[in-house]
Amino acid sequence: MNILEVQHLRISDANTSEILVSDSSFSLKQGSCLAIVGESGSGKSLTCRALMRLNRPWLLQSGDIRFKGEDIMALSPKEMRKRRGKYLYMIVQNGMRAFDPSCVVGVHARETLAQHFNWSKKDIEDKMIQAMKSVMLNNPMDTLNKFPHELSGGMLQRLMIALALVLEPEIILADEPTTALDTISQFEVIEQLVLLRERSGCSMILVSHDLGIVNKIADEVVVMRDGAIVESGHVPTIFTEAQHSYTNYLVSSRLALGSRYKKIMEERVMLASR
Ligand SMILES: Nc1ncnc2c1ncn2[C@@H]1O[C@H](COP(=O)(O)OP(=O)(O)OP(=O)(O)O)[C@@H](O)[C@H]1O
């Protein structure tokens, strides 16, 4: 069963009349992970944000987006706000942008959870602390009392994942969740995303440049270029039988994440044995 169906999505810039995403159609199966790959500027983030209806007001979108059959495009702004967080949850590239810089991250977490659940302050805190421990954020109370700029990029990403564990959204949109991180933090955040899927059974859309990450997490993939989908299919098939020359180019030039993992793990084993 498809939890999300997108038909003929088109995004254009009202200021310039430029078409940024043209006639994009894809679907997400319940419980599966769909990756959107493509070079910079191909329309991956705009597509993701269109699903949440979070694009800037001058970016006009048309087409049909259905979440469990419900027409997302027809919802009022108020109804759409209710769907964000609990149904569609976004993990962004740069954690600093996800949190209000003027307050400690615990306030953001509490406010987000209070929007969706009738839990007491104590319940919210307990659930958040438990989730933070499970994503290896030690000293959760200390972390919750910090401002975003006092936390590393990896910690902010893990905080977003912890929040997702408590919210249990139906679809997680992870837009280049590791791009802004160093290699070790990338590895850890990817591991946490894999665990998040296992624990919550959520469906996921993963935007990535990195076909190594896609190979590790995703079941299906769509390849975008210049605002259009040029190819889509099952991950193993795309890796071995890509039809489009651009997909072949991506596959052949992909970062060998597998070997990077191996290298990191070898380094860790060496450090641990010293
Ligand atoms: N707010 C905006 N206003 C106008 N044009 C925009 C806006 N955001 C993005 N664009 C344009 O839309 C196109 C697609 O952008 P998008 O951010 O979706 O690319 P992307 O594939 O996610 O790239 P990257 O991998 O670098 O994040 C680009 O040409 C970009 O310049």
Coordinates of C-alpha atoms and ligand atoms in Angstrom, one line a residue:
M1 CA 0.0 0.0 0.0
N2 CA 1.2 3.5 -0.8
I3 CA 1.2 5.9 2.2
L4 CA 2.1 8.8 -0.1
E5 CA 1.3 9.4 -3.8
V6 CA 2.6 12.4 -5.8
Q7 CA 1.2 13.0 -9.2
H8 CA 2.4 15.7 -11.7
L9 CA 4.1 17.9 -9.0
R10 CA 5.2 21.2 -10.6
I11 CA 7.0 24.0 -8.8
S12 CA 7.6 27.3 -10.4
D13 CA 9.0 30.7 -9.3
A14 CA 6.3 33.3 -9.5
N15 CA 9.0 36.1 -9.7
T16 CA 10.8 34.7 -12.7
S17 CA 8.3 32.2 -14.2
E18 CA 11.1 29.6 -14.1
I19 CA 9.9 26.0 -13.8
L20 CA 12.0 24.5 -11.0
V21 CA 10.3 21.1 -10.8
S22 CA 8.3 19.8 -13.8
D23 CA 5.7 17.1 -13.7
S24 CA 7.2 14.9 -11.0
S25 CA 5.3 11.7 -10.1
F26 CA 6.3 9.1 -7.5
S27 CA 5.0 7.1 -4.6
L28 CA 6.1 5.9 -1.2
K29 CA 5.1 2.5 0.0
Q30 CA 4.1 2.1 3.7
G31 CA 7.1 1.2 5.8
S32 CA 9.7 1.7 3.0
C33 CA 12.4 4.2 2.3
L34 CA 12.5 6.1 -0.9
A35 CA 15.6 8.0 -1.8
I36 CA 15.7 11.1 -3.9
V37 CA 19.1 11.6 -5.5
G38 CA 20.5 14.0 -8.0
E39 CA 23.1 16.8 -8.3
S40 CA 22.9 20.1 -6.6
G41 CA 20.0 22.3 -7.7
S42 CA 18.1 19.4 -9.3
G43 CA 15.0 20.1 -7.2
K44 CA 15.3 17.5 -4.4
S45 CA 14.8 19.9 -1.5
L46 CA 12.0 21.8 -3.2
T47 CA 10.2 18.5 -3.8
C48 CA 10.6 17.5 -0.1
R49 CA 9.4 20.9 1.1
A50 CA 6.5 20.8 -1.3
L51 CA 5.2 17.6 0.4
M52 CA 5.2 19.5 3.7
R53 CA 3.9 22.7 2.0
L54 CA 6.8 24.6 3.4
N55 CA 8.2 26.2 0.3
R56 CA 8.5 30.0 0.2
P57 CA 5.2 31.8 -0.8
W58 CA 6.5 32.8 -4.3
L59 CA 7.2 29.2 -5.2
L60 CA 4.0 28.0 -6.7
Q61 CA 3.2 24.3 -6.6
S62 CA 0.5 22.4 -8.4
G63 CA -0.3 18.7 -8.9
D64 CA -1.7 16.1 -6.6
I65 CA -0.1 15.0 -3.2
R66 CA -2.0 12.4 -1.3
F67 CA -1.1 11.2 2.2
K68 CA -3.1 8.0 3.0
G69 CA -5.5 9.2 0.3
E70 CA -6.0 12.7 1.8
D71 CA -5.4 15.6 -0.5
I72 CA -2.5 17.5 1.1
M73 CA -2.8 20.4 -1.3
A74 CA -6.4 21.0 -0.4
L75 CA -5.8 21.3 3.4
S76 CA -6.2 24.7 5.1
P77 CA -2.9 26.1 6.6
K78 CA -4.3 25.3 10.1
E79 CA -5.0 21.6 9.1
M80 CA -1.6 21.4 7.4
R81 CA 0.1 22.5 10.6
K82 CA -1.5 19.7 12.4
R83 CA -0.1 17.2 9.9
R84 CA 3.4 18.5 10.3
G85 CA 5.3 16.8 13.1
K86 CA 3.0 13.9 13.8
Y87 CA 2.3 12.7 10.3
L88 CA 5.1 14.3 8.2
Y89 CA 8.3 15.1 10.0
M90 CA 11.3 16.7 8.5
I91 CA 14.9 16.3 9.5
V92 CA 16.8 19.1 7.8
Q93 CA 20.4 19.3 6.6
N94 CA 21.5 21.9 9.1
G95 CA 20.3 21.4 12.6
M96 CA 20.9 25.1 13.4
R97 CA 18.0 26.0 11.1
A98 CA 15.6 23.6 12.8
F99 CA 15.8 25.1 16.2
D100 CA 15.0 28.6 17.5
P101 CA 18.3 30.2 18.2
S102 CA 16.8 32.4 20.9
C103 CA 15.8 29.6 23.3
V104 CA 17.3 26.4 24.7
V105 CA 16.5 23.3 22.6
G106 CA 14.4 21.8 25.4
V107 CA 11.8 24.6 24.9
H108 CA 11.6 23.7 21.2
A109 CA 11.2 20.0 22.0
R110 CA 8.6 20.6 24.7
E111 CA 6.6 23.0 22.5
T112 CA 6.6 20.6 19.5
L113 CA 5.4 17.7 21.6
A114 CA 2.8 19.8 23.4
Q115 CA 1.3 20.7 20.0
H116 CA 0.5 17.0 19.3
F117 CA 0.0 15.3 22.7
N118 CA -1.9 16.1 25.9
W119 CA 1.0 15.0 28.0
S120 CA 2.1 16.6 31.3
K121 CA 5.4 18.5 31.3
K122 CA 6.9 15.7 33.3
D123 CA 5.7 13.0 30.8
I124 CA 7.1 15.0 27.9
E125 CA 10.4 15.4 29.7
D126 CA 10.6 11.7 30.6
K127 CA 9.9 10.6 27.1
M128 CA 12.3 13.0 25.6
I129 CA 15.1 11.9 28.0
Q130 CA 14.5 8.3 27.2
A131 CA 14.6 8.9 23.4
M132 CA 17.8 11.0 23.8
K133 CA 19.5 8.3 25.7
S134 CA 18.6 5.8 22.9
V135 CA 20.3 8.0 20.3
M136 CA 23.4 8.2 22.5
L137 CA 22.8 11.7 23.7
N138 CA 24.3 11.4 27.2
N139 CA 23.4 13.9 29.9
P140 CA 20.0 14.7 28.2
M141 CA 18.9 17.3 30.8
D142 CA 22.2 19.2 30.3
T143 CA 21.7 19.0 26.5
L144 CA 18.0 20.2 26.7
N145 CA 19.2 23.3 28.6
K146 CA 21.6 24.3 25.9
F147 CA 21.1 26.8 23.0
P148 CA 21.4 25.3 19.5
H149 CA 24.8 27.1 18.9
E150 CA 26.2 25.4 22.0
L151 CA 25.6 21.9 20.4
S152 CA 27.5 20.2 17.6
G153 CA 25.9 19.5 14.2
G154 CA 25.8 15.8 15.0
M155 CA 24.1 16.4 18.4
L156 CA 21.5 18.6 16.7
Q157 CA 20.8 15.8 14.1
R158 CA 20.5 13.2 16.9
L159 CA 18.2 15.5 18.8
M160 CA 15.9 15.8 15.7
I161 CA 16.0 12.0 15.5
A162 CA 15.1 11.7 19.3
L163 CA 12.2 14.0 18.8
A164 CA 11.0 11.8 15.9
L165 CA 11.2 8.8 18.2
V166 CA 8.8 10.4 20.6
L167 CA 6.5 11.9 17.9
E168 CA 6.4 8.6 16.0
P169 CA 5.6 10.3 12.7
E170 CA 4.2 8.3 9.8
I171 CA 6.6 9.7 7.3
I172 CA 10.1 11.1 8.0
L173 CA 11.6 13.3 5.3
A174 CA 15.3 13.4 5.8
D175 CA 16.8 16.1 3.6
E176 CA 20.5 15.6 3.3
P177 CA 20.7 14.8 7.1
T178 CA 24.4 14.2 7.1
T179 CA 25.8 16.7 4.6
A180 CA 26.9 19.3 7.2
L181 CA 28.6 16.7 9.4
D182 CA 32.2 15.3 9.7
T183 CA 32.7 11.7 8.6
I184 CA 32.4 10.1 12.1
S185 CA 29.2 12.0 12.9
Q186 CA 27.8 11.1 9.4
F187 CA 28.4 7.4 10.3
E188 CA 26.6 7.8 13.6
V189 CA 23.6 9.7 12.3
I190 CA 23.1 7.2 9.5
E191 CA 23.2 4.4 12.1
Q192 CA 20.6 6.2 14.1
L193 CA 18.4 6.7 11.1
V194 CA 18.5 3.0 10.4
L195 CA 17.6 2.3 14.0
L196 CA 14.8 4.9 13.9
R197 CA 13.2 3.1 10.9
E198 CA 13.6 -0.3 12.7
R199 CA 12.1 1.0 16.0
S200 CA 9.2 3.1 14.7
G201 CA 8.4 1.3 11.4
C202 CA 7.9 4.7 9.8
S203 CA 8.1 5.3 6.1
M204 CA 11.0 7.6 4.9
I205 CA 12.0 9.9 2.1
L206 CA 15.7 10.4 2.1
V207 CA 17.3 13.1 0.1
S208 CA 21.0 12.5 -0.5
H209 CA 23.9 13.2 -2.8
D210 CA 25.5 10.1 -1.6
L211 CA 24.6 6.8 -3.3
G212 CA 26.6 4.9 -0.6
I213 CA 24.1 6.1 2.0
V214 CA 21.2 5.4 -0.3
N215 CA 22.4 1.9 -0.8
K216 CA 22.6 1.4 2.9
I217 CA 19.1 2.8 3.8
A218 CA 16.7 3.0 0.9
D219 CA 14.5 0.4 -0.8
E220 CA 13.6 2.5 -3.9
V221 CA 15.1 5.5 -5.5
V222 CA 14.2 8.4 -7.8
V223 CA 16.9 10.2 -9.7
M224 CA 16.4 13.9 -10.4
R225 CA 18.1 16.1 -12.9
D226 CA 17.2 19.7 -13.7
G227 CA 13.9 19.5 -11.9
A228 CA 12.7 16.3 -13.6
I229 CA 12.8 12.6 -12.6
V230 CA 14.9 10.9 -15.1
E231 CA 14.8 7.4 -13.6
S232 CA 13.3 5.4 -10.7
G233 CA 13.3 1.9 -9.4
H234 CA 14.5 -0.5 -6.8
V235 CA 17.8 0.3 -5.3
P236 CA 19.7 -2.8 -6.3
T237 CA 18.4 -2.6 -9.9
I238 CA 19.4 1.1 -10.2
F239 CA 22.9 0.2 -9.0
T240 CA 23.3 -2.7 -11.5
E241 CA 21.0 -1.9 -14.4
A242 CA 20.7 1.9 -14.6
Q243 CA 19.1 2.9 -17.9
H244 CA 19.7 6.6 -18.0
S245 CA 23.2 7.9 -18.7
Y246 CA 22.9 10.4 -15.8
T247 CA 22.2 7.6 -13.3
N248 CA 25.1 5.7 -14.7
Y249 CA 27.3 8.7 -14.1
L250 CA 26.0 9.0 -10.5
V251 CA 26.6 5.3 -9.9
S252 CA 30.1 5.4 -11.3
S253 CA 31.2 8.5 -9.5
R254 CA 29.5 7.6 -6.2
L255 CA 31.3 8.0 -2.9
A256 CA 32.3 4.6 -1.7
L257 CA 30.6 5.0 1.7
G258 CA 31.0 1.3 2.4
S259 CA 34.8 1.6 2.3
R260 CA 34.6 4.8 4.3
Y261 CA 32.6 2.9 7.0
K262 CA 35.2 0.1 6.9
K263 CA 38.0 2.6 7.3
I264 CA 36.3 4.4 10.3
M265 CA 35.5 1.1 12.0
E266 CA 39.1 -0.1 11.5
E267 CA 40.4 3.2 13.0
R268 CA 38.0 2.8 15.9
V269 CA 39.1 -0.7 16.6
M270 CA 42.8 0.5 16.4
L271 CA 42.1 3.3 18.9
A272 CA 40.2 1.1 21.3
S273 CA 43.0 -1.5 21.3
R274 CA 45.6 1.1 22.2
Ligands
LIG1 N1 13.4 30.0 -2.3 C1 13.8 29.8 -3.6 N2 13.4 30.8 -4.5 C2 13.7 30.7 -5.8 N3 14.4 29.6 -6.3 C3 14.7 28.6 -5.5 C4 14.5 28.7 -4.1 N4 14.9 27.5 -3.5 C5 15.5 26.8 -4.5 N5 15.4 27.5 -5.7 C6 15.9 27.0 -7.0 O1 15.3 25.8 -7.3 C7 16.2 24.9 -7.8 C8 16.2 23.5 -7.1 O2 16.6 23.8 -5.7 P1 16.7 22.7 -4.6 O3 17.1 23.4 -3.4 O4 15.5 21.9 -4.6 O5 17.9 21.8 -5.2 P2 18.5 20.5 -4.5 O6 18.5 19.4 -5.5 O7 17.9 20.2 -3.2 O8 20.1 20.9 -4.4 P3 21.1 20.7 -3.1 O9 21.5 19.3 -3.3 O10 22.2 21.6 -3.4 O11 20.4 21.0 -1.8 C9 17.6 25.6 -7.8 O12 17.8 26.1 -9.1 C10 17.4 26.6 -6.9 O13 18.2 27.8 -7.2

